[in-house]
């Protein structure tokens, strides 16, 4: 069983302003790799809103010499398409930004199934006061550097593994089935 966890940080509200990307690939319950990329948003989408800088700490100087998304896309997408399922916390955000960025650059949309750990956690642990990534990681005892794309991707994977253990599920798809959920398909 291989699953890949995806997380993006963005410079501003533009759906193509990805400024960092992280993936955590888990194989048979173990973290196998966690690549991370700084990304220079495309011209016209690369201004850094102060609120976002305060959140993730990245500025335009950090990505000034970073590659644009098309340069990292092959490495990133091969990990998504090579996984049995893709995981993201608040997946709608990451999936929407992936779709918009691929379209912006005229890149093909790969096919993969994905699931949102936030939505899944609402089913698995309905009594938690929140289903934010910070709350879920505190619940499972995982410390991480929140709003760093690699750390957030790994944290989502750790949350998924904890939910699988809690529900006695051997795979993410079994966990989804137990929770009465279906994976979503990219592109939708």
PDB file of C-alpha atoms in Angstrom, residues 16-178:
ATOM      1  CA  UNK A  16      -1.938  29.747  -9.251  1.00  0.00           C
ATOM      2  CA  UNK A  17       0.254  31.370  -6.585  1.00  0.00           C
ATOM      3  CA  UNK A  18       1.813  28.137  -5.292  1.00  0.00           C
ATOM      4  CA  UNK A  19       5.098  29.102  -3.633  1.00  0.00           C
ATOM      5  CA  UNK A  20       6.029  25.771  -2.057  1.00  0.00           C
ATOM      6  CA  UNK A  21       5.023  22.165  -2.505  1.00  0.00           C
ATOM      7  CA  UNK A  22       5.538  19.133  -0.321  1.00  0.00           C
ATOM      8  CA  UNK A  23       4.786  15.467  -0.768  1.00  0.00           C
ATOM      9  CA  UNK A  24       5.107  12.691   1.768  1.00  0.00           C
ATOM     10  CA  UNK A  25       5.062   9.198   0.300  1.00  0.00           C
ATOM     11  CA  UNK A  26       4.196   6.386   2.701  1.00  0.00           C
ATOM     12  CA  UNK A  27       4.842   2.760   1.780  1.00  0.00           C
ATOM     13  CA  UNK A  28       3.405   0.038   4.000  1.00  0.00           C
ATOM     14  CA  UNK A  29       2.835   2.486   6.836  1.00  0.00           C
ATOM     15  CA  UNK A  30       6.339   4.001   6.762  1.00  0.00           C
ATOM     16  CA  UNK A  31       7.479   7.360   5.432  1.00  0.00           C
ATOM     17  CA  UNK A  32       9.497   6.494   2.317  1.00  0.00           C
ATOM     18  CA  UNK A  33      10.320   9.980   1.045  1.00  0.00           C
ATOM     19  CA  UNK A  34       9.229  13.581   1.469  1.00  0.00           C
ATOM     20  CA  UNK A  35      10.407  15.880  -1.316  1.00  0.00           C
ATOM     21  CA  UNK A  36       9.932  19.616  -0.967  1.00  0.00           C
ATOM     22  CA  UNK A  37      10.140  22.386  -3.529  1.00  0.00           C
ATOM     23  CA  UNK A  38      10.167  26.145  -3.399  1.00  0.00           C
ATOM     24  CA  UNK A  39       8.179  27.386  -6.380  1.00  0.00           C
ATOM     25  CA  UNK A  40       8.188  30.784  -8.086  1.00  0.00           C
ATOM     26  CA  UNK A  41       4.594  31.758  -8.862  1.00  0.00           C
ATOM     27  CA  UNK A  42       4.000  32.884 -12.461  1.00  0.00           C
ATOM     28  CA  UNK A  43       4.220  36.538 -13.457  1.00  0.00           C
ATOM     29  CA  UNK A  44       1.195  38.460 -12.215  1.00  0.00           C
ATOM     30  CA  UNK A  45       0.497  35.929  -9.438  1.00  0.00           C
ATOM     31  CA  UNK A  46       3.691  36.182  -7.399  1.00  0.00           C
ATOM     32  CA  UNK A  47       3.008  39.029  -5.006  1.00  0.00           C
ATOM     33  CA  UNK A  48       3.170  37.903  -1.387  1.00  0.00           C
ATOM     34  CA  UNK A  49       0.260  38.956   0.798  1.00  0.00           C
ATOM     35  CA  UNK A  50       1.385  39.819   4.331  1.00  0.00           C
ATOM     36  CA  UNK A  51      -1.195  37.512   5.927  1.00  0.00           C
ATOM     37  CA  UNK A  52       0.212  34.565   3.966  1.00  0.00           C
ATOM     38  CA  UNK A  53       3.812  35.475   4.797  1.00  0.00           C
ATOM     39  CA  UNK A  54       2.894  35.568   8.489  1.00  0.00           C
ATOM     40  CA  UNK A  55       1.395  32.094   8.120  1.00  0.00           C
ATOM     41  CA  UNK A  56       4.146  30.208   6.268  1.00  0.00           C
ATOM     42  CA  UNK A  57       7.099  32.584   6.542  1.00  0.00           C
ATOM     43  CA  UNK A  58       7.994  32.583   2.841  1.00  0.00           C
ATOM     44  CA  UNK A  59       8.597  35.803   0.917  1.00  0.00           C
ATOM     45  CA  UNK A  60       9.297  36.685  -2.696  1.00  0.00           C
ATOM     46  CA  UNK A  61      13.025  36.594  -1.875  1.00  0.00           C
ATOM     47  CA  UNK A  62      12.739  32.906  -0.938  1.00  0.00           C
ATOM     48  CA  UNK A  63      11.362  31.980  -4.350  1.00  0.00           C
ATOM     49  CA  UNK A  64      13.122  34.574  -6.497  1.00  0.00           C
ATOM     50  CA  UNK A  65      15.426  31.966  -8.060  1.00  0.00           C
ATOM     51  CA  UNK A  66      13.143  28.958  -7.568  1.00  0.00           C
ATOM     52  CA  UNK A  67      11.728  27.150 -10.599  1.00  0.00           C
ATOM     53  CA  UNK A  68       8.199  27.746 -11.816  1.00  0.00           C
ATOM     54  CA  UNK A  69       5.693  24.925 -11.396  1.00  0.00           C
ATOM     55  CA  UNK A  70       6.290  23.246 -14.797  1.00  0.00           C
ATOM     56  CA  UNK A  71       9.865  22.461 -13.735  1.00  0.00           C
ATOM     57  CA  UNK A  72       8.765  20.499 -10.653  1.00  0.00           C
ATOM     58  CA  UNK A  73       5.551  19.078 -12.137  1.00  0.00           C
ATOM     59  CA  UNK A  74       7.069  15.839 -13.518  1.00  0.00           C
ATOM     60  CA  UNK A  75       8.577  14.877 -10.147  1.00  0.00           C
ATOM     61  CA  UNK A  76       5.492  15.916  -8.199  1.00  0.00           C
ATOM     62  CA  UNK A  77       2.946  14.309 -10.509  1.00  0.00           C
ATOM     63  CA  UNK A  78       4.766  10.978 -10.815  1.00  0.00           C
ATOM     64  CA  UNK A  79       4.436  10.579  -7.055  1.00  0.00           C
ATOM     65  CA  UNK A  80       0.726  11.367  -7.137  1.00  0.00           C
ATOM     66  CA  UNK A  81      -0.047   9.025 -10.030  1.00  0.00           C
ATOM     67  CA  UNK A  82       2.178   6.280  -8.622  1.00  0.00           C
ATOM     68  CA  UNK A  83       0.299   6.124  -5.327  1.00  0.00           C
ATOM     69  CA  UNK A  84      -2.711   3.943  -4.589  1.00  0.00           C
ATOM     70  CA  UNK A  85      -4.430   7.075  -3.267  1.00  0.00           C
ATOM     71  CA  UNK A  86      -3.521  10.726  -2.652  1.00  0.00           C
ATOM     72  CA  UNK A  87      -4.143  12.356   0.713  1.00  0.00           C
ATOM     73  CA  UNK A  88      -4.473  16.046   1.575  1.00  0.00           C
ATOM     74  CA  UNK A  89      -5.819  17.917   4.558  1.00  0.00           C
ATOM     75  CA  UNK A  90      -8.532  20.293   3.339  1.00  0.00           C
ATOM     76  CA  UNK A  91      -8.009  18.599  -0.006  1.00  0.00           C
ATOM     77  CA  UNK A  92     -10.313  20.993  -1.859  1.00  0.00           C
ATOM     78  CA  UNK A  93      -7.678  23.727  -1.407  1.00  0.00           C
ATOM     79  CA  UNK A  94      -4.719  21.704  -2.691  1.00  0.00           C
ATOM     80  CA  UNK A  95      -6.660  20.024  -5.485  1.00  0.00           C
ATOM     81  CA  UNK A  96      -8.129  23.324  -6.664  1.00  0.00           C
ATOM     82  CA  UNK A  97      -4.670  24.931  -6.728  1.00  0.00           C
ATOM     83  CA  UNK A  98      -3.197  21.946  -8.555  1.00  0.00           C
ATOM     84  CA  UNK A  99      -5.966  22.052 -11.178  1.00  0.00           C
ATOM     85  CA  UNK A 100      -5.688  25.827 -11.688  1.00  0.00           C
ATOM     86  CA  UNK A 101      -1.887  25.742 -11.895  1.00  0.00           C
ATOM     87  CA  UNK A 102      -1.823  22.867 -14.377  1.00  0.00           C
ATOM     88  CA  UNK A 103      -4.386  24.703 -16.502  1.00  0.00           C
ATOM     89  CA  UNK A 104      -2.499  28.006 -16.243  1.00  0.00           C
ATOM     90  CA  UNK A 105       0.639  26.415 -17.656  1.00  0.00           C
ATOM     91  CA  UNK A 106      -1.203  24.227 -20.165  1.00  0.00           C
ATOM     92  CA  UNK A 107      -0.020  21.030 -18.488  1.00  0.00           C
ATOM     93  CA  UNK A 108      -2.076  17.830 -18.740  1.00  0.00           C
ATOM     94  CA  UNK A 109      -4.153  16.789 -15.746  1.00  0.00           C
ATOM     95  CA  UNK A 110      -3.106  13.350 -14.463  1.00  0.00           C
ATOM     96  CA  UNK A 111      -5.641  10.898 -13.069  1.00  0.00           C
ATOM     97  CA  UNK A 112      -5.623   9.812  -9.432  1.00  0.00           C
ATOM     98  CA  UNK A 113      -7.991   9.172  -6.534  1.00  0.00           C
ATOM     99  CA  UNK A 114      -7.771  11.386  -3.474  1.00  0.00           C
ATOM    100  CA  UNK A 115      -9.301  11.844  -0.045  1.00  0.00           C
ATOM    101  CA  UNK A 116      -9.462  14.695   2.449  1.00  0.00           C
ATOM    102  CA  UNK A 117      -8.185  13.860   5.933  1.00  0.00           C
ATOM    103  CA  UNK A 118     -10.297  16.668   7.415  1.00  0.00           C
ATOM    104  CA  UNK A 119     -13.538  15.202   6.073  1.00  0.00           C
ATOM    105  CA  UNK A 120     -12.459  11.687   6.989  1.00  0.00           C
ATOM    106  CA  UNK A 121     -11.513  12.731  10.545  1.00  0.00           C
ATOM    107  CA  UNK A 122     -15.006  14.170  11.035  1.00  0.00           C
ATOM    108  CA  UNK A 123     -16.317  10.637  10.537  1.00  0.00           C
ATOM    109  CA  UNK A 124     -13.613   8.788  12.466  1.00  0.00           C
ATOM    110  CA  UNK A 125     -13.339  11.196  15.419  1.00  0.00           C
ATOM    111  CA  UNK A 126     -16.633  13.121  15.428  1.00  0.00           C
ATOM    112  CA  UNK A 127     -16.272  14.288  19.034  1.00  0.00           C
ATOM    113  CA  UNK A 128     -13.061  16.272  18.598  1.00  0.00           C
ATOM    114  CA  UNK A 129     -13.571  20.027  19.111  1.00  0.00           C
ATOM    115  CA  UNK A 130     -11.998  20.753  15.710  1.00  0.00           C
ATOM    116  CA  UNK A 131     -10.700  18.791  12.756  1.00  0.00           C
ATOM    117  CA  UNK A 132      -7.921  21.190  11.857  1.00  0.00           C
ATOM    118  CA  UNK A 133      -4.557  19.648  11.119  1.00  0.00           C
ATOM    119  CA  UNK A 134      -3.148  21.167  14.326  1.00  0.00           C
ATOM    120  CA  UNK A 135      -5.927  19.640  16.438  1.00  0.00           C
ATOM    121  CA  UNK A 136      -5.611  16.243  14.775  1.00  0.00           C
ATOM    122  CA  UNK A 137      -1.840  16.104  15.169  1.00  0.00           C
ATOM    123  CA  UNK A 138      -2.160  17.087  18.832  1.00  0.00           C
ATOM    124  CA  UNK A 139      -4.755  14.317  19.223  1.00  0.00           C
ATOM    125  CA  UNK A 140      -2.349  11.703  17.843  1.00  0.00           C
ATOM    126  CA  UNK A 141       0.753  13.177  19.545  1.00  0.00           C
ATOM    127  CA  UNK A 142       2.600  14.286  16.412  1.00  0.00           C
ATOM    128  CA  UNK A 143       4.638  17.511  16.606  1.00  0.00           C
ATOM    129  CA  UNK A 144       5.289  19.360  13.358  1.00  0.00           C
ATOM    130  CA  UNK A 145       6.123  22.729  11.798  1.00  0.00           C
ATOM    131  CA  UNK A 146       2.627  23.804  10.709  1.00  0.00           C
ATOM    132  CA  UNK A 147       2.307  25.630   7.362  1.00  0.00           C
ATOM    133  CA  UNK A 148       5.490  24.151   5.949  1.00  0.00           C
ATOM    134  CA  UNK A 149       4.438  22.144   2.903  1.00  0.00           C
ATOM    135  CA  UNK A 150       6.613  19.099   3.644  1.00  0.00           C
ATOM    136  CA  UNK A 151       5.675  19.030   7.334  1.00  0.00           C
ATOM    137  CA  UNK A 152       1.959  19.450   6.594  1.00  0.00           C
ATOM    138  CA  UNK A 153       2.053  16.665   4.000  1.00  0.00           C
ATOM    139  CA  UNK A 154       3.761  14.313   6.441  1.00  0.00           C
ATOM    140  CA  UNK A 155       1.350  15.312   9.220  1.00  0.00           C
ATOM    141  CA  UNK A 156      -1.640  14.454   7.018  1.00  0.00           C
ATOM    142  CA  UNK A 157      -0.105  11.031   6.427  1.00  0.00           C
ATOM    143  CA  UNK A 158       0.474  10.477  10.135  1.00  0.00           C
ATOM    144  CA  UNK A 159      -3.150  11.453  10.818  1.00  0.00           C
ATOM    145  CA  UNK A 160      -4.354   8.997   8.178  1.00  0.00           C
ATOM    146  CA  UNK A 161      -2.278   6.177   9.685  1.00  0.00           C
ATOM    147  CA  UNK A 162      -3.669   6.965  13.156  1.00  0.00           C
ATOM    148  CA  UNK A 163      -7.232   6.899  11.803  1.00  0.00           C
ATOM    149  CA  UNK A 164      -6.537   3.551  10.120  1.00  0.00           C
ATOM    150  CA  UNK A 165      -5.220   2.133  13.394  1.00  0.00           C
ATOM    151  CA  UNK A 166      -8.199   3.548  15.319  1.00  0.00           C
ATOM    152  CA  UNK A 167     -10.653   1.945  12.862  1.00  0.00           C
ATOM    153  CA  UNK A 168      -8.693  -1.322  12.472  1.00  0.00           C
ATOM    154  CA  UNK A 169      -8.352  -0.649   8.726  1.00  0.00           C
ATOM    155  CA  UNK A 170      -5.393  -2.072   6.832  1.00  0.00           C
ATOM    156  CA  UNK A 171      -5.587   0.337   3.876  1.00  0.00           C
ATOM    157  CA  UNK A 172      -6.825   3.876   3.280  1.00  0.00           C
ATOM    158  CA  UNK A 173      -9.564   2.508   1.020  1.00  0.00           C
ATOM    159  CA  UNK A 174     -10.738   0.142   3.766  1.00  0.00           C
ATOM    160  CA  UNK A 175     -10.847   3.117   6.154  1.00  0.00           C
ATOM    161  CA  UNK A 176     -12.928   5.069   3.636  1.00  0.00           C
ATOM    162  CA  UNK A 177     -15.299   2.148   3.217  1.00  0.00           C
ATOM    163  CA  UNK A 178     -15.659   1.787   7.004  1.00  0.00           C
TER     164      UNK A 178
END
